[in-house]
Amino acid sequence: MRPSQRIRALTFDLDDTLWDNRQVMVDTENGHYAWLDAALANWLAGAGRPPTRRFAEHFPLTNYVARRQALAAAHPLRRGDFTWLRREALATLLTDYGLAAGDAERWAEAAMQRFLALRHRVTPYPEVDELLTRLSRAYRLASITNGNVDVRRLPLATHFPVAIAAGELLAPKPHPRPFLTALAQLNTPPARALHVGDSWRDDVAPARRLGMQAVWIATEAPARPLPPGVHRLEHVRELPALLDRLEE
Ligand SMILES: [Mg+2]
């Protein structure tokens, strides 16, 4: 490849690209809701108002999920702002449970603090730290996530001088804005950047539309041949070998 066309920047999705996110989400979802249920029952009992039915009995987890979906449908621009959706859903459920508006807000906020603490208990794949250390010597690196992980709270932060929280931009992937924001901050045109992610819809397709190259992390082989500029890897650990091939 001619030096003028070399890939200069790499952008990374986080969840299910740099770590396995499924169990983290299950533990976080159950954990913060159970915490809220117990802490709220304690508080009400302490205030001399022990509840006849506990919060999670009155509103099981499924109600919370449904409330978030309804809010996302009613506020399309907030669709990717998962932290807002959760806090808002909790506050309205707590109000419906009988809490005063101020108390509902306060408890929703406390539950979200708990949520975010649990959400950040992610374990990157063992190869990731060394991989990013190596890549950062040759490329500019950014993270682009729709999730509510604040990369600055993770040890991995040192590898990402640019970290884009797409939900907070009110433009979740596949919207081009988080990609263009990252590329502007990396001072790199799309043609000289490569995005790595596990979602065809949210990672690969928008990167390609902008003229970036894309790596699709997918364990199963695709049914059809991939379009030009898209490379499939089973695991992010295979990235350096692919980059070596592309730079030949
Ligand atoms: Mg992902």
PDB file of C-alpha atoms and ligand atoms in Angstrom:
ATOM      1  CA  MET A   1       0.000   0.000   0.000  1.00  0.00           C
ATOM      2  CA  ARG A   2       1.301   3.491  -0.819  1.00  0.00           C
ATOM      3  CA  PRO A   3       2.288   5.506   2.284  1.00  0.00           C
ATOM      4  CA  SER A   4      -0.295   8.194   1.396  1.00  0.00           C
ATOM      5  CA  GLN A   5      -3.076   5.607   1.755  1.00  0.00           C
ATOM      6  CA  ARG A   6      -1.868   3.938   4.921  1.00  0.00           C
ATOM      7  CA  ILE A   7      -4.282   3.467   7.749  1.00  0.00           C
ATOM      8  CA  ARG A   8      -3.439   6.065  10.350  1.00  0.00           C
ATOM      9  CA  ALA A   9      -6.218   5.740  12.923  1.00  0.00           C
ATOM     10  CA  LEU A  10      -8.158   2.896  14.504  1.00  0.00           C
ATOM     11  CA  THR A  11     -11.518   3.357  16.185  1.00  0.00           C
ATOM     12  CA  PHE A  12     -12.910   0.694  18.496  1.00  0.00           C
ATOM     13  CA  ASP A  13     -16.336  -0.291  19.682  1.00  0.00           C
ATOM     14  CA  LEU A  14     -16.082  -1.494  23.306  1.00  0.00           C
ATOM     15  CA  ASP A  15     -18.846  -3.891  24.425  1.00  0.00           C
ATOM     16  CA  ASP A  16     -18.452  -7.350  22.891  1.00  0.00           C
ATOM     17  CA  THR A  17     -15.434  -6.090  20.950  1.00  0.00           C
ATOM     18  CA  LEU A  18     -12.841  -5.614  23.715  1.00  0.00           C
ATOM     19  CA  TRP A  19     -14.679  -7.707  26.336  1.00  0.00           C
ATOM     20  CA  ASP A  20     -17.552 -10.149  26.626  1.00  0.00           C
ATOM     21  CA  ASN A  21     -20.395  -7.956  27.791  1.00  0.00           C
ATOM     22  CA  ARG A  22     -23.295 -10.380  28.225  1.00  0.00           C
ATOM     23  CA  GLN A  23     -22.708 -11.429  31.825  1.00  0.00           C
ATOM     24  CA  VAL A  24     -21.715  -7.890  32.840  1.00  0.00           C
ATOM     25  CA  MET A  25     -25.120  -6.641  31.681  1.00  0.00           C
ATOM     26  CA  VAL A  26     -27.059  -9.438  33.408  1.00  0.00           C
ATOM     27  CA  ASP A  27     -25.249  -8.814  36.711  1.00  0.00           C
ATOM     28  CA  THR A  28     -25.593  -5.050  36.404  1.00  0.00           C
ATOM     29  CA  GLU A  29     -29.290  -5.127  35.512  1.00  0.00           C
ATOM     30  CA  ASN A  30     -30.244  -7.487  38.330  1.00  0.00           C
ATOM     31  CA  GLY A  31     -27.776  -5.999  40.804  1.00  0.00           C
ATOM     32  CA  HIS A  32     -28.826  -2.360  40.773  1.00  0.00           C
ATOM     33  CA  TYR A  33     -32.555  -3.183  40.794  1.00  0.00           C
ATOM     34  CA  ALA A  34     -32.161  -5.551  43.768  1.00  0.00           C
ATOM     35  CA  TRP A  35     -30.061  -2.914  45.540  1.00  0.00           C
ATOM     36  CA  LEU A  36     -32.766  -0.282  45.008  1.00  0.00           C
ATOM     37  CA  ASP A  37     -35.481  -2.626  46.247  1.00  0.00           C
ATOM     38  CA  ALA A  38     -33.608  -3.459  49.463  1.00  0.00           C
ATOM     39  CA  ALA A  39     -32.300   0.047  50.194  1.00  0.00           C
ATOM     40  CA  LEU A  40     -35.713   1.606  49.597  1.00  0.00           C
ATOM     41  CA  ALA A  41     -37.468  -0.908  51.897  1.00  0.00           C
ATOM     42  CA  ASN A  42     -34.921  -0.095  54.623  1.00  0.00           C
ATOM     43  CA  TRP A  43     -35.386   3.623  54.204  1.00  0.00           C
ATOM     44  CA  LEU A  44     -39.189   3.390  54.307  1.00  0.00           C
ATOM     45  CA  ALA A  45     -39.053   1.150  57.391  1.00  0.00           C
ATOM     46  CA  GLY A  46     -36.640   3.563  59.078  1.00  0.00           C
ATOM     47  CA  ALA A  47     -39.023   6.426  58.353  1.00  0.00           C
ATOM     48  CA  GLY A  48     -41.851   4.473  60.046  1.00  0.00           C
ATOM     49  CA  ARG A  49     -43.547   3.678  56.699  1.00  0.00           C
ATOM     50  CA  PRO A  50     -42.753   0.000  56.072  1.00  0.00           C
ATOM     51  CA  PRO A  51     -44.244  -0.885  52.661  1.00  0.00           C
ATOM     52  CA  THR A  52     -47.026  -3.452  52.417  1.00  0.00           C
ATOM     53  CA  ARG A  53     -45.532  -4.527  49.064  1.00  0.00           C
ATOM     54  CA  ARG A  54     -41.921  -4.000  48.255  1.00  0.00           C
ATOM     55  CA  PHE A  55     -40.963  -2.008  45.191  1.00  0.00           C
ATOM     56  CA  ALA A  56     -39.704  -4.985  43.154  1.00  0.00           C
ATOM     57  CA  GLU A  57     -42.828  -6.958  44.074  1.00  0.00           C
ATOM     58  CA  HIS A  58     -45.009  -4.134  42.844  1.00  0.00           C
ATOM     59  CA  PHE A  59     -42.849  -3.516  39.755  1.00  0.00           C
ATOM     60  CA  PRO A  60     -40.868  -6.623  38.769  1.00  0.00           C
ATOM     61  CA  LEU A  61     -37.837  -6.157  36.528  1.00  0.00           C
ATOM     62  CA  THR A  62     -39.997  -6.749  33.424  1.00  0.00           C
ATOM     63  CA  ASN A  63     -41.955  -3.565  34.230  1.00  0.00           C
ATOM     64  CA  TYR A  64     -38.704  -1.619  34.338  1.00  0.00           C
ATOM     65  CA  VAL A  65     -37.657  -2.995  30.929  1.00  0.00           C
ATOM     66  CA  ALA A  66     -41.074  -2.158  29.437  1.00  0.00           C
ATOM     67  CA  ARG A  67     -40.938   1.373  30.887  1.00  0.00           C
ATOM     68  CA  ARG A  68     -37.544   1.971  29.250  1.00  0.00           C
ATOM     69  CA  GLN A  69     -38.831   0.720  25.907  1.00  0.00           C
ATOM     70  CA  ALA A  70     -41.847   3.018  26.111  1.00  0.00           C
ATOM     71  CA  LEU A  71     -39.616   5.995  26.944  1.00  0.00           C
ATOM     72  CA  ALA A  72     -37.238   5.193  24.065  1.00  0.00           C
ATOM     73  CA  ALA A  73     -40.199   5.034  21.650  1.00  0.00           C
ATOM     74  CA  ALA A  74     -41.537   8.345  22.946  1.00  0.00           C
ATOM     75  CA  HIS A  75     -38.134  10.103  22.822  1.00  0.00           C
ATOM     76  CA  PRO A  76     -36.371   8.924  19.626  1.00  0.00           C
ATOM     77  CA  LEU A  77     -33.418  11.294  20.079  1.00  0.00           C
ATOM     78  CA  ARG A  78     -32.742   9.751  23.495  1.00  0.00           C
ATOM     79  CA  ARG A  79     -32.850   6.223  22.101  1.00  0.00           C
ATOM     80  CA  GLY A  80     -29.126   5.667  22.607  1.00  0.00           C
ATOM     81  CA  ASP A  81     -28.805   7.544  25.885  1.00  0.00           C
ATOM     82  CA  PHE A  82     -29.237   4.473  28.054  1.00  0.00           C
ATOM     83  CA  THR A  83     -28.296   6.227  31.273  1.00  0.00           C
ATOM     84  CA  TRP A  84     -31.040   8.818  30.788  1.00  0.00           C
ATOM     85  CA  LEU A  85     -33.596   6.149  29.822  1.00  0.00           C
ATOM     86  CA  ARG A  86     -32.849   4.120  32.946  1.00  0.00           C
ATOM     87  CA  ARG A  87     -32.879   7.042  35.344  1.00  0.00           C
ATOM     88  CA  GLU A  88     -36.104   8.373  33.860  1.00  0.00           C
ATOM     89  CA  ALA A  89     -37.772   4.925  33.922  1.00  0.00           C
ATOM     90  CA  LEU A  90     -36.782   4.416  37.561  1.00  0.00           C
ATOM     91  CA  ALA A  91     -38.006   7.877  38.573  1.00  0.00           C
ATOM     92  CA  THR A  92     -41.439   7.342  36.996  1.00  0.00           C
ATOM     93  CA  LEU A  93     -41.775   3.840  38.486  1.00  0.00           C
ATOM     94  CA  LEU A  94     -40.840   5.184  41.931  1.00  0.00           C
ATOM     95  CA  THR A  95     -43.387   7.988  41.571  1.00  0.00           C
ATOM     96  CA  ASP A  96     -46.017   5.403  40.605  1.00  0.00           C
ATOM     97  CA  TYR A  97     -44.960   3.421  43.691  1.00  0.00           C
ATOM     98  CA  GLY A  98     -45.997   6.421  45.776  1.00  0.00           C
ATOM     99  CA  LEU A  99     -42.787   8.346  46.391  1.00  0.00           C
ATOM    100  CA  ALA A 100     -42.806  12.143  46.291  1.00  0.00           C
ATOM    101  CA  ALA A 101     -41.183  13.534  43.147  1.00  0.00           C
ATOM    102  CA  GLY A 102     -38.019  14.687  44.961  1.00  0.00           C
ATOM    103  CA  ASP A 103     -37.554  11.318  46.685  1.00  0.00           C
ATOM    104  CA  ALA A 104     -38.176   9.450  43.418  1.00  0.00           C
ATOM    105  CA  GLU A 105     -35.472  11.525  41.690  1.00  0.00           C
ATOM    106  CA  ARG A 106     -33.039  10.978  44.535  1.00  0.00           C
ATOM    107  CA  TRP A 107     -33.569   7.202  44.637  1.00  0.00           C
ATOM    108  CA  ALA A 108     -33.392   6.910  40.847  1.00  0.00           C
ATOM    109  CA  GLU A 109     -30.077   8.754  40.939  1.00  0.00           C
ATOM    110  CA  ALA A 110     -28.742   6.526  43.748  1.00  0.00           C
ATOM    111  CA  ALA A 111     -29.752   3.389  41.816  1.00  0.00           C
ATOM    112  CA  MET A 112     -27.980   4.739  38.727  1.00  0.00           C
ATOM    113  CA  GLN A 113     -24.793   5.314  40.709  1.00  0.00           C
ATOM    114  CA  ARG A 114     -25.026   1.672  41.722  1.00  0.00           C
ATOM    115  CA  PHE A 115     -25.757   0.692  38.109  1.00  0.00           C
ATOM    116  CA  LEU A 116     -22.730   2.541  36.772  1.00  0.00           C
ATOM    117  CA  ALA A 117     -20.419   1.055  39.413  1.00  0.00           C
ATOM    118  CA  LEU A 118     -21.546  -2.473  38.438  1.00  0.00           C
ATOM    119  CA  ARG A 119     -21.473  -1.630  34.713  1.00  0.00           C
ATOM    120  CA  HIS A 120     -17.788  -0.773  34.909  1.00  0.00           C
ATOM    121  CA  ARG A 121     -16.846  -4.176  36.320  1.00  0.00           C
ATOM    122  CA  VAL A 122     -15.771  -5.276  32.867  1.00  0.00           C
ATOM    123  CA  THR A 123     -12.891  -7.607  32.201  1.00  0.00           C
ATOM    124  CA  PRO A 124     -11.217  -6.939  28.856  1.00  0.00           C
ATOM    125  CA  TYR A 125      -9.960 -10.004  27.014  1.00  0.00           C
ATOM    126  CA  PRO A 126      -6.500 -10.889  28.376  1.00  0.00           C
ATOM    127  CA  GLU A 127      -4.750  -9.844  25.146  1.00  0.00           C
ATOM    128  CA  VAL A 128      -6.337  -6.392  24.947  1.00  0.00           C
ATOM    129  CA  ASP A 129      -3.975  -4.317  27.064  1.00  0.00           C
ATOM    130  CA  GLU A 130      -0.842  -5.430  25.249  1.00  0.00           C
ATOM    131  CA  LEU A 131      -2.610  -5.250  21.894  1.00  0.00           C
ATOM    132  CA  LEU A 132      -3.597  -1.597  22.394  1.00  0.00           C
ATOM    133  CA  THR A 133      -0.162  -0.717  23.760  1.00  0.00           C
ATOM    134  CA  ARG A 134       1.387  -2.110  20.594  1.00  0.00           C
ATOM    135  CA  LEU A 135      -1.129  -0.531  18.216  1.00  0.00           C
ATOM    136  CA  SER A 136      -0.862   2.893  19.839  1.00  0.00           C
ATOM    137  CA  ARG A 137       2.761   3.075  18.726  1.00  0.00           C
ATOM    138  CA  ALA A 138       1.717   2.957  15.066  1.00  0.00           C
ATOM    139  CA  TYR A 139      -1.855   4.334  15.037  1.00  0.00           C
ATOM    140  CA  ARG A 140      -4.032   6.998  16.631  1.00  0.00           C
ATOM    141  CA  LEU A 141      -6.692   5.250  18.705  1.00  0.00           C
ATOM    142  CA  ALA A 142     -10.247   6.169  19.670  1.00  0.00           C
ATOM    143  CA  SER A 143     -13.165   4.395  21.294  1.00  0.00           C
ATOM    144  CA  ILE A 144     -16.731   4.901  20.083  1.00  0.00           C
ATOM    145  CA  THR A 145     -19.459   3.351  22.198  1.00  0.00           C
ATOM    146  CA  ASN A 146     -23.240   3.508  22.358  1.00  0.00           C
ATOM    147  CA  GLY A 147     -23.079   1.943  25.801  1.00  0.00           C
ATOM    148  CA  ASN A 148     -22.860   3.834  29.061  1.00  0.00           C
ATOM    149  CA  VAL A 149     -19.362   2.754  29.919  1.00  0.00           C
ATOM    150  CA  ASP A 150     -17.186   5.772  30.593  1.00  0.00           C
ATOM    151  CA  VAL A 151     -13.880   4.580  29.280  1.00  0.00           C
ATOM    152  CA  ARG A 152     -12.128   7.114  31.503  1.00  0.00           C
ATOM    153  CA  ARG A 153     -13.183   5.006  34.507  1.00  0.00           C
ATOM    154  CA  LEU A 154     -11.355   1.944  33.155  1.00  0.00           C
ATOM    155  CA  PRO A 155      -7.635   1.133  33.226  1.00  0.00           C
ATOM    156  CA  LEU A 156      -7.887   0.918  29.406  1.00  0.00           C
ATOM    157  CA  ALA A 157      -8.393   4.698  29.280  1.00  0.00           C
ATOM    158  CA  THR A 158      -4.674   5.301  28.885  1.00  0.00           C
ATOM    159  CA  HIS A 159      -4.855   3.786  25.386  1.00  0.00           C
ATOM    160  CA  PHE A 160      -7.627   6.052  24.104  1.00  0.00           C
ATOM    161  CA  PRO A 161      -6.757   9.739  23.764  1.00  0.00           C
ATOM    162  CA  VAL A 162     -10.177  10.110  22.084  1.00  0.00           C
ATOM    163  CA  ALA A 163     -13.238   8.477  23.683  1.00  0.00           C
ATOM    164  CA  ILE A 164     -16.673   9.125  22.189  1.00  0.00           C
ATOM    165  CA  ALA A 165     -19.885   8.347  24.116  1.00  0.00           C
ATOM    166  CA  ALA A 166     -22.309   8.317  21.194  1.00  0.00           C
ATOM    167  CA  GLY A 167     -25.438   8.316  23.373  1.00  0.00           C
ATOM    168  CA  GLU A 168     -24.401  11.607  24.962  1.00  0.00           C
ATOM    169  CA  LEU A 169     -24.051  13.174  21.488  1.00  0.00           C
ATOM    170  CA  LEU A 170     -27.762  12.302  21.000  1.00  0.00           C
ATOM    171  CA  ALA A 171     -26.600  10.440  17.907  1.00  0.00           C
ATOM    172  CA  PRO A 172     -26.033   6.772  18.683  1.00  0.00           C
ATOM    173  CA  LYS A 173     -24.315   4.593  16.113  1.00  0.00           C
ATOM    174  CA  PRO A 174     -25.206   3.897  13.280  1.00  0.00           C
ATOM    175  CA  HIS A 175     -25.505   7.730  13.094  1.00  0.00           C
ATOM    176  CA  PRO A 176     -22.357   9.099  11.400  1.00  0.00           C
ATOM    177  CA  ARG A 177     -21.821  11.834  14.008  1.00  0.00           C
ATOM    178  CA  PRO A 178     -19.845   9.800  16.582  1.00  0.00           C
ATOM    179  CA  PHE A 179     -17.561   8.500  13.811  1.00  0.00           C
ATOM    180  CA  LEU A 180     -17.018  11.971  12.339  1.00  0.00           C
ATOM    181  CA  THR A 181     -16.412  13.428  15.813  1.00  0.00           C
ATOM    182  CA  ALA A 182     -13.773  10.784  16.516  1.00  0.00           C
ATOM    183  CA  LEU A 183     -12.108  11.285  13.119  1.00  0.00           C
ATOM    184  CA  ALA A 184     -12.035  15.058  13.562  1.00  0.00           C
ATOM    185  CA  GLN A 185     -10.398  14.683  16.968  1.00  0.00           C
ATOM    186  CA  LEU A 186      -7.933  12.189  15.518  1.00  0.00           C
ATOM    187  CA  ASN A 187      -7.276  14.589  12.637  1.00  0.00           C
ATOM    188  CA  THR A 188      -7.669  11.706  10.185  1.00  0.00           C
ATOM    189  CA  PRO A 189      -9.809  11.457   7.030  1.00  0.00           C
ATOM    190  CA  PRO A 190     -12.191   8.461   6.862  1.00  0.00           C
ATOM    191  CA  ALA A 191     -10.229   6.807   4.039  1.00  0.00           C
ATOM    192  CA  ARG A 192      -7.265   6.471   6.358  1.00  0.00           C
ATOM    193  CA  ALA A 193      -9.147   5.047   9.317  1.00  0.00           C
ATOM    194  CA  LEU A 194     -10.421   1.613  10.234  1.00  0.00           C
ATOM    195  CA  HIS A 195     -13.273   0.877  12.665  1.00  0.00           C
ATOM    196  CA  VAL A 196     -13.435  -2.340  14.692  1.00  0.00           C
ATOM    197  CA  GLY A 197     -16.769  -3.566  16.066  1.00  0.00           C
ATOM    198  CA  ASP A 198     -19.085  -6.531  16.540  1.00  0.00           C
ATOM    199  CA  SER A 199     -22.312  -5.045  15.180  1.00  0.00           C
ATOM    200  CA  TRP A 200     -22.969  -5.038  11.454  1.00  0.00           C
ATOM    201  CA  ARG A 201     -25.668  -2.385  11.785  1.00  0.00           C
ATOM    202  CA  ASP A 202     -23.982  -0.086  14.318  1.00  0.00           C
ATOM    203  CA  ASP A 203     -20.293  -0.543  13.492  1.00  0.00           C
ATOM    204  CA  VAL A 204     -19.561  -1.984  10.060  1.00  0.00           C
ATOM    205  CA  ALA A 205     -22.314  -0.412   7.948  1.00  0.00           C
ATOM    206  CA  PRO A 206     -21.893   3.218   9.124  1.00  0.00           C
ATOM    207  CA  ALA A 207     -18.077   3.033   8.940  1.00  0.00           C
ATOM    208  CA  ARG A 208     -18.316   1.815   5.350  1.00  0.00           C
ATOM    209  CA  ARG A 209     -20.817   4.521   4.406  1.00  0.00           C
ATOM    210  CA  LEU A 210     -18.240   7.100   5.517  1.00  0.00           C
ATOM    211  CA  GLY A 211     -15.483   5.437   3.501  1.00  0.00           C
ATOM    212  CA  MET A 212     -13.651   3.945   6.469  1.00  0.00           C
ATOM    213  CA  GLN A 213     -12.405   0.395   6.389  1.00  0.00           C
ATOM    214  CA  ALA A 214     -14.116  -1.905   8.844  1.00  0.00           C
ATOM    215  CA  VAL A 215     -13.320  -4.977  10.866  1.00  0.00           C
ATOM    216  CA  TRP A 216     -16.320  -7.042  11.843  1.00  0.00           C
ATOM    217  CA  ILE A 217     -15.787  -9.161  14.953  1.00  0.00           C
ATOM    218  CA  ALA A 218     -18.036 -12.167  14.371  1.00  0.00           C
ATOM    219  CA  THR A 219     -17.551 -15.753  15.439  1.00  0.00           C
ATOM    220  CA  GLU A 220     -19.776 -17.158  12.698  1.00  0.00           C
ATOM    221  CA  ALA A 221     -18.773 -16.960   9.060  1.00  0.00           C
ATOM    222  CA  PRO A 222     -21.094 -14.724   7.019  1.00  0.00           C
ATOM    223  CA  ALA A 223     -23.540 -16.304   4.583  1.00  0.00           C
ATOM    224  CA  ARG A 224     -22.477 -13.989   1.770  1.00  0.00           C
ATOM    225  CA  PRO A 225     -19.076 -12.640   0.707  1.00  0.00           C
ATOM    226  CA  LEU A 226     -18.169  -9.414   2.498  1.00  0.00           C
ATOM    227  CA  PRO A 227     -18.113  -6.136   0.563  1.00  0.00           C
ATOM    228  CA  PRO A 228     -14.704  -4.617  -0.211  1.00  0.00           C
ATOM    229  CA  GLY A 229     -13.087  -2.863   2.737  1.00  0.00           C
ATOM    230  CA  VAL A 230     -14.756  -5.124   5.307  1.00  0.00           C
ATOM    231  CA  HIS A 231     -12.694  -7.770   7.063  1.00  0.00           C
ATOM    232  CA  ARG A 232     -14.058 -10.372   9.437  1.00  0.00           C
ATOM    233  CA  LEU A 233     -12.126 -11.518  12.477  1.00  0.00           C
ATOM    234  CA  GLU A 234     -13.269 -14.026  15.057  1.00  0.00           C
ATOM    235  CA  HIS A 235     -11.508 -12.154  17.841  1.00  0.00           C
ATOM    236  CA  VAL A 236      -9.875  -8.771  18.266  1.00  0.00           C
ATOM    237  CA  ARG A 237      -6.570 -10.512  19.057  1.00  0.00           C
ATOM    238  CA  GLU A 238      -6.272 -11.241  15.306  1.00  0.00           C
ATOM    239  CA  LEU A 239      -6.184  -7.533  14.458  1.00  0.00           C
ATOM    240  CA  PRO A 240      -2.392  -6.968  14.312  1.00  0.00           C
ATOM    241  CA  ALA A 241      -1.944  -9.773  11.762  1.00  0.00           C
ATOM    242  CA  LEU A 242      -4.710  -8.300   9.603  1.00  0.00           C
ATOM    243  CA  LEU A 243      -3.157  -4.817   9.794  1.00  0.00           C
ATOM    244  CA  ASP A 244       0.189  -6.252   8.783  1.00  0.00           C
ATOM    245  CA  ARG A 245      -1.462  -7.818   5.716  1.00  0.00           C
ATOM    246  CA  LEU A 246      -3.280  -4.579   4.834  1.00  0.00           C
ATOM    247  CA  GLU A 247      -0.105  -2.527   5.096  1.00  0.00           C
ATOM    248  CA  GLU A 248       1.914  -4.839   2.842  1.00  0.00           C
TER     249      GLU A 248
HETATM  250 MG    MG B   1     -20.438  -3.836  20.608  1.00  0.00          MG
END
